[in-house]
mmCIF file of C-alpha atoms and ligand atoms in Angstrom:
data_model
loop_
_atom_site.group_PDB
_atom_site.id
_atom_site.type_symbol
_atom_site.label_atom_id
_atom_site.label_comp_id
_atom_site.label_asym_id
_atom_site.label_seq_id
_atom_site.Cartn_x
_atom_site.Cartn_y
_atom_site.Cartn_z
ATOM 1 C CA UNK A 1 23.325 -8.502 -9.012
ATOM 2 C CA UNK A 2 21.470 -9.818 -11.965
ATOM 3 C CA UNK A 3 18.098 -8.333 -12.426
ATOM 4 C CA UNK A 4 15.551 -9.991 -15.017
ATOM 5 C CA UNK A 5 13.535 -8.712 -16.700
ATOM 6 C CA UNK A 6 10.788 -9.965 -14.764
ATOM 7 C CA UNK A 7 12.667 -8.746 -11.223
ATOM 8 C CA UNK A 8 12.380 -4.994 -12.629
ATOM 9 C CA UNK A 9 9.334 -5.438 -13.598
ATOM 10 C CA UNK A 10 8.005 -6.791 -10.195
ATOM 11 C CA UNK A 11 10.288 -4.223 -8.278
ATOM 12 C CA UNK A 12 8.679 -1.475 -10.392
ATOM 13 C CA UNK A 13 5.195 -2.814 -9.486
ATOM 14 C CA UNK A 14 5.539 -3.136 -5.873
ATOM 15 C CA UNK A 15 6.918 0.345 -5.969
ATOM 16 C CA UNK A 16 4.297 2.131 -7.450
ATOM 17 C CA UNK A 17 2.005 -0.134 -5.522
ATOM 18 C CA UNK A 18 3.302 0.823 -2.475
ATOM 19 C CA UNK A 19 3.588 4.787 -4.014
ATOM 20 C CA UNK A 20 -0.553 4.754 -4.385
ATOM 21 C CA UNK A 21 -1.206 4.676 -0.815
ATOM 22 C CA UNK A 22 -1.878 8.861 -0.055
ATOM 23 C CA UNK A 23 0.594 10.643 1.355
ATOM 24 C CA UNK A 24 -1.652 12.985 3.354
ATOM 25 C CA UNK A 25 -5.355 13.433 3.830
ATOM 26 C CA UNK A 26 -5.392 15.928 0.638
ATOM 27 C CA UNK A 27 -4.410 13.170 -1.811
ATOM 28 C CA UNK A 28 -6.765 10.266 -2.915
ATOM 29 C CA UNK A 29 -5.840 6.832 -3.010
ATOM 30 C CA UNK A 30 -4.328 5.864 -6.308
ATOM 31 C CA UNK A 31 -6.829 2.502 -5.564
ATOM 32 C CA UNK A 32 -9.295 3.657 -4.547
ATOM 33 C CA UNK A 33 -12.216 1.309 -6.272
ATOM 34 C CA UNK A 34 -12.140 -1.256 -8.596
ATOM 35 C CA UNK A 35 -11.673 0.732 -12.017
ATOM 36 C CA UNK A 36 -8.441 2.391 -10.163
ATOM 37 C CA UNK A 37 -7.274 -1.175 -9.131
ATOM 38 C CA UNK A 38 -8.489 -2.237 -13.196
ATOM 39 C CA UNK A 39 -5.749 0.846 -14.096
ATOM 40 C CA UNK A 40 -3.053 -0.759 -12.365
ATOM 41 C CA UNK A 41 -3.713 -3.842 -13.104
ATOM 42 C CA UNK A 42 -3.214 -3.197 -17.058
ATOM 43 C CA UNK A 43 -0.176 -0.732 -16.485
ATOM 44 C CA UNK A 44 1.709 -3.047 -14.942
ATOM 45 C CA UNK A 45 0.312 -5.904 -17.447
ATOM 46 C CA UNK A 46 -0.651 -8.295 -14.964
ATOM 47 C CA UNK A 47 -1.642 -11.183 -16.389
ATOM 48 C CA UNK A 48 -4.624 -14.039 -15.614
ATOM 49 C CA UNK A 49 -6.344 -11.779 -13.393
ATOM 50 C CA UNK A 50 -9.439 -12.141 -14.813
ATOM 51 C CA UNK A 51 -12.684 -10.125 -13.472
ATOM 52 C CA UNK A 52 -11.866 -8.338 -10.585
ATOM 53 C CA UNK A 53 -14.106 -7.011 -7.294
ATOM 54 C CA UNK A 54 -14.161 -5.483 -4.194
ATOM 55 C CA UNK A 55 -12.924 -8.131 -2.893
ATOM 56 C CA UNK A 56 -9.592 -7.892 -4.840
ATOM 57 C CA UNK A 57 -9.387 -4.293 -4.022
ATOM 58 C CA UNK A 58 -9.443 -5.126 -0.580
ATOM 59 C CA UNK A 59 -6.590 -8.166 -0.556
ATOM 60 C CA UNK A 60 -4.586 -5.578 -2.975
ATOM 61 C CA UNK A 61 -4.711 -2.943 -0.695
ATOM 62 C CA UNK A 62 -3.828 -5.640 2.514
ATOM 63 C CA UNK A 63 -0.968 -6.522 0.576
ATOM 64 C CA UNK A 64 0.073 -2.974 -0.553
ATOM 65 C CA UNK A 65 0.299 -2.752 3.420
ATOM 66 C CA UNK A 66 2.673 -5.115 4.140
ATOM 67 C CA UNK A 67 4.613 -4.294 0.982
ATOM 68 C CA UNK A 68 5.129 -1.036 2.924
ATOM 69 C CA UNK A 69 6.597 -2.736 5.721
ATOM 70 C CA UNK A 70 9.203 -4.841 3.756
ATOM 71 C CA UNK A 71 10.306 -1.524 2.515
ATOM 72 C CA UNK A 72 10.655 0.409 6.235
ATOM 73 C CA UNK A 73 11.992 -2.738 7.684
ATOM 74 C CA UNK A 74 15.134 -1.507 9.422
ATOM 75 C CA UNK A 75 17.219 -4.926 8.438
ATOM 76 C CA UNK A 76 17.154 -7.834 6.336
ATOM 77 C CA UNK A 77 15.445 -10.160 9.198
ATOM 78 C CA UNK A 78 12.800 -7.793 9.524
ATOM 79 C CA UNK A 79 12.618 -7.774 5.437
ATOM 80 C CA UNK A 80 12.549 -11.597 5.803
ATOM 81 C CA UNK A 81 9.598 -12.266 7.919
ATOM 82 C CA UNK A 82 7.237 -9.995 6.283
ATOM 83 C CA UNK A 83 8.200 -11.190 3.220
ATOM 84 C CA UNK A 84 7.478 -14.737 4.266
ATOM 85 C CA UNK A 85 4.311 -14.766 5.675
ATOM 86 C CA UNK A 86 3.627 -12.677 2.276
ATOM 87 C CA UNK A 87 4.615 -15.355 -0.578
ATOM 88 C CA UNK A 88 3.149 -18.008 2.492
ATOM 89 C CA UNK A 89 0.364 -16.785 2.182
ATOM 90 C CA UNK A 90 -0.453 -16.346 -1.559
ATOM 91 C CA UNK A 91 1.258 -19.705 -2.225
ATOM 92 C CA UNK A 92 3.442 -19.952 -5.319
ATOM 93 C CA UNK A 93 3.621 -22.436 -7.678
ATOM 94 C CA UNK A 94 7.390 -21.633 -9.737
ATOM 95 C CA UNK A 95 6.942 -22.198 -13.541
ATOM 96 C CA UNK A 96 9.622 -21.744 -16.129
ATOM 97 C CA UNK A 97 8.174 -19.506 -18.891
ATOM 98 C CA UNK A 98 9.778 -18.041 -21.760
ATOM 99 C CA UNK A 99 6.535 -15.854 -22.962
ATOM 100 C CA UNK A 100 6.679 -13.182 -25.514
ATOM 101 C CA UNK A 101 10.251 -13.912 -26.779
ATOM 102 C CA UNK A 102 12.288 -13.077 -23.394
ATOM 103 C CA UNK A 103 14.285 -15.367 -22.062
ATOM 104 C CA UNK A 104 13.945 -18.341 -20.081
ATOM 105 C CA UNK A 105 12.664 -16.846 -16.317
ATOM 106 C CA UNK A 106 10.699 -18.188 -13.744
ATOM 107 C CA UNK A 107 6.904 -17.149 -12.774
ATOM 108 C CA UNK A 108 5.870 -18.074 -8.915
ATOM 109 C CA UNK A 109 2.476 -16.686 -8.906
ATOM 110 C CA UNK A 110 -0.254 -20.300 -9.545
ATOM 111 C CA UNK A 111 -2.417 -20.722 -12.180
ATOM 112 C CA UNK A 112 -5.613 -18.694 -11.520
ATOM 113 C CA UNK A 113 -4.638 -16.425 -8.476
ATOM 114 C CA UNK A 114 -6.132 -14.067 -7.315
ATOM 115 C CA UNK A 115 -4.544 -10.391 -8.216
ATOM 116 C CA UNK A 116 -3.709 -10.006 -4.740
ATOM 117 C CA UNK A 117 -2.217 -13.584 -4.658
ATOM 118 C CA UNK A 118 -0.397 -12.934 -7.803
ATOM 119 C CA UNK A 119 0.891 -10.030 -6.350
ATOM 120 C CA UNK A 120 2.285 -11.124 -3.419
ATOM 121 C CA UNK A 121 4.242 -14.479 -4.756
ATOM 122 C CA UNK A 122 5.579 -12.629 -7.996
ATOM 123 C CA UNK A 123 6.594 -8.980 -6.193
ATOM 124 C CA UNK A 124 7.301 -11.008 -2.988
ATOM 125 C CA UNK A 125 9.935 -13.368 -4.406
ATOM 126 C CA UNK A 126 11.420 -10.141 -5.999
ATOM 127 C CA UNK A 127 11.861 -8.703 -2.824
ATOM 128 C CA UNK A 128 13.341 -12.051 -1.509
ATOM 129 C CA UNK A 129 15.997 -11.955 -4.000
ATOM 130 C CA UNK A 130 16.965 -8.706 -3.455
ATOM 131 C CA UNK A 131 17.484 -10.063 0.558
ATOM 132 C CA UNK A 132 19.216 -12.881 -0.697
ATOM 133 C CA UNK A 133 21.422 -10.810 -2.871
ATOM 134 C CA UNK A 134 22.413 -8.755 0.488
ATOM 135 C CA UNK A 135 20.628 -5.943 -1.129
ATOM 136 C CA UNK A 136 17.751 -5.464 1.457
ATOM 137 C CA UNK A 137 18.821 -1.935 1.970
ATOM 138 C CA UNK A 138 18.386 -0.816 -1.666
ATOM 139 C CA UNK A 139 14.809 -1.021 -0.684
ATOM 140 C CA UNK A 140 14.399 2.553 0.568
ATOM 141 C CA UNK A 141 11.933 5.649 1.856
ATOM 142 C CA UNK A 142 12.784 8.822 -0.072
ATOM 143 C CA UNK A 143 14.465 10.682 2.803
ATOM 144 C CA UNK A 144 12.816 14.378 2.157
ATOM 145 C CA UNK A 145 10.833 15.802 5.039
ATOM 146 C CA UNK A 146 7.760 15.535 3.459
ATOM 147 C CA UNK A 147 7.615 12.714 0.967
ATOM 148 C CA UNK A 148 9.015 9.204 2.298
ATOM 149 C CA UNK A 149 7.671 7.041 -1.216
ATOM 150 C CA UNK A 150 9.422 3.835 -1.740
ATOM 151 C CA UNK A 151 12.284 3.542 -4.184
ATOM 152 C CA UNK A 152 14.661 0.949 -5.293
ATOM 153 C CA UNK A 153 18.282 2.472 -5.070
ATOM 154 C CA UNK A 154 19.542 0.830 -8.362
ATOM 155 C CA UNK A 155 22.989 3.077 -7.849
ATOM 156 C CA UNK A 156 26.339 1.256 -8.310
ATOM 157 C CA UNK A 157 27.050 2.886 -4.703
ATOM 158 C CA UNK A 158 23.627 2.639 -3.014
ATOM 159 C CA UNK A 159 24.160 6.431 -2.440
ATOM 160 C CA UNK A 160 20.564 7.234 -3.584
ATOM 161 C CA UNK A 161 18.133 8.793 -0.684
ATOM 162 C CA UNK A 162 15.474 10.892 -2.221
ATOM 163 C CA UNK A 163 12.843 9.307 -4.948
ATOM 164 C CA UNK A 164 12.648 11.183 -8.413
ATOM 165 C CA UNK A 165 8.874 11.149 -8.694
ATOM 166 C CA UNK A 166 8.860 14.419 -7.571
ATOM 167 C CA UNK A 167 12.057 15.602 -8.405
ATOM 168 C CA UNK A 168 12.821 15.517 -4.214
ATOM 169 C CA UNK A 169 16.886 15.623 -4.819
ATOM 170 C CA UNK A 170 16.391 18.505 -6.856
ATOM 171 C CA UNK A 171 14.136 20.629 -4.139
ATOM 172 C CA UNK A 172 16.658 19.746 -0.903
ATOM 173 C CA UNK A 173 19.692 21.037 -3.677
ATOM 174 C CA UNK A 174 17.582 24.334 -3.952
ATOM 175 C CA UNK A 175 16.444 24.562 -0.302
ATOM 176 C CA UNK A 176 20.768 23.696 0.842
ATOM 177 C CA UNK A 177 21.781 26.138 -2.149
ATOM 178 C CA UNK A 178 19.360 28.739 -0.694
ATOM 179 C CA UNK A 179 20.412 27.971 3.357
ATOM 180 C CA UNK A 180 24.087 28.627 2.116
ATOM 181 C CA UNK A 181 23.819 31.547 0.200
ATOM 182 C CA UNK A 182 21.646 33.173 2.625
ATOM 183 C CA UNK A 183 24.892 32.471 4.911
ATOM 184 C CA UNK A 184 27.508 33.829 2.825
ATOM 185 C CA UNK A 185 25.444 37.284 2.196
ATOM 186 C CA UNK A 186 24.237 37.368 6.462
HETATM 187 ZN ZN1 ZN B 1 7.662 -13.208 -17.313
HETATM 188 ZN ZN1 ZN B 2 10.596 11.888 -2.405
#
């Protein structure tokens, strides 16, 4: 499928938005106040955000919730209907933009949203491309015991199961390595 440049950036948005929520009780929320939501906001170079609150923190991490869904939804219907009461609710207003020399793409977030808002209509529509694409499954959980952070499987064979952020692949290779070696020597 064709991915824009805007699609990978919105897929790698909602995926380390979805990747700050804690994965146990030892770990702090990568948003957890405003400054931390301030952080994101200029990593991922969100534009038109303007001042931003408690308030936003709060939508943000309401949406960051129900980006988690999309990406444990078992199938594409599930996908869907999250997804749509998602860009519903943020409302979208699609704008052809050709900013900062890139090509000609489209933007769905409307003037002056909210960060949450913007969020939800510019990741959101991502994510419904992917659907329409018949690519729903690419959205994945890393599949090691103890991790399960989101990841787009970007493979040609959609073989990927375990996210790199912490080198996951490489620990079950060791821990399967280990298991049959301890085999071979009883
Ligand atoms: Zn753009
Ligand atoms: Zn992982």
């Amino acid at each position: 499928m064709l991915i824009t440049h805007d699609t990978r950036c919105a897929l790698d948005t909602v995926v380390d938005l979805v990747n700050t929520v804690p994965d146990d009780d030892t770990t702090t929320d990568g948003l957890v106040d405003v400054p931390a939501l301030g952080d994101f906001v200029r990593r991922h170079e969100i534009s038109d955000v303007g001042v931003l609150s408690d308030l936003d923190l709060a939508a943000v991490r309401k949406v960051r919730g129900r980006f988690a869904e999309v990406f444990a939804a078992p199938d594409a219907r599930a996908a869907a209907g999250v997804i749509n009461d998602l860009v519903a609710a943020a409302g979208t207003t699609p704008r052809l933009t050709d900013h900062d020399g890139y090509d000609w793409h489209v933007h769905y977030f409307a003037p002056g949203a909210s960060v949450a808002d913007h969020l939800a209509a510019d990741c959101g529509m991502a994510l419904a491309f992917f659907v329409v694409a018949g690519e729903q499954e690419r959205l994945r959980r890393c599949e090691a015991p103890d991790c399960r952070r989101a990841f787009v499987d970007l493979s040609r064979n959609r073989s990927r199961r375990y996210c790199d952020s912490r080198t996951c692949g490489n620990r079950l290779h060791v821990a399967a390595y280990r298991a049959r070696r301890k085999e071979a020597t009883g």
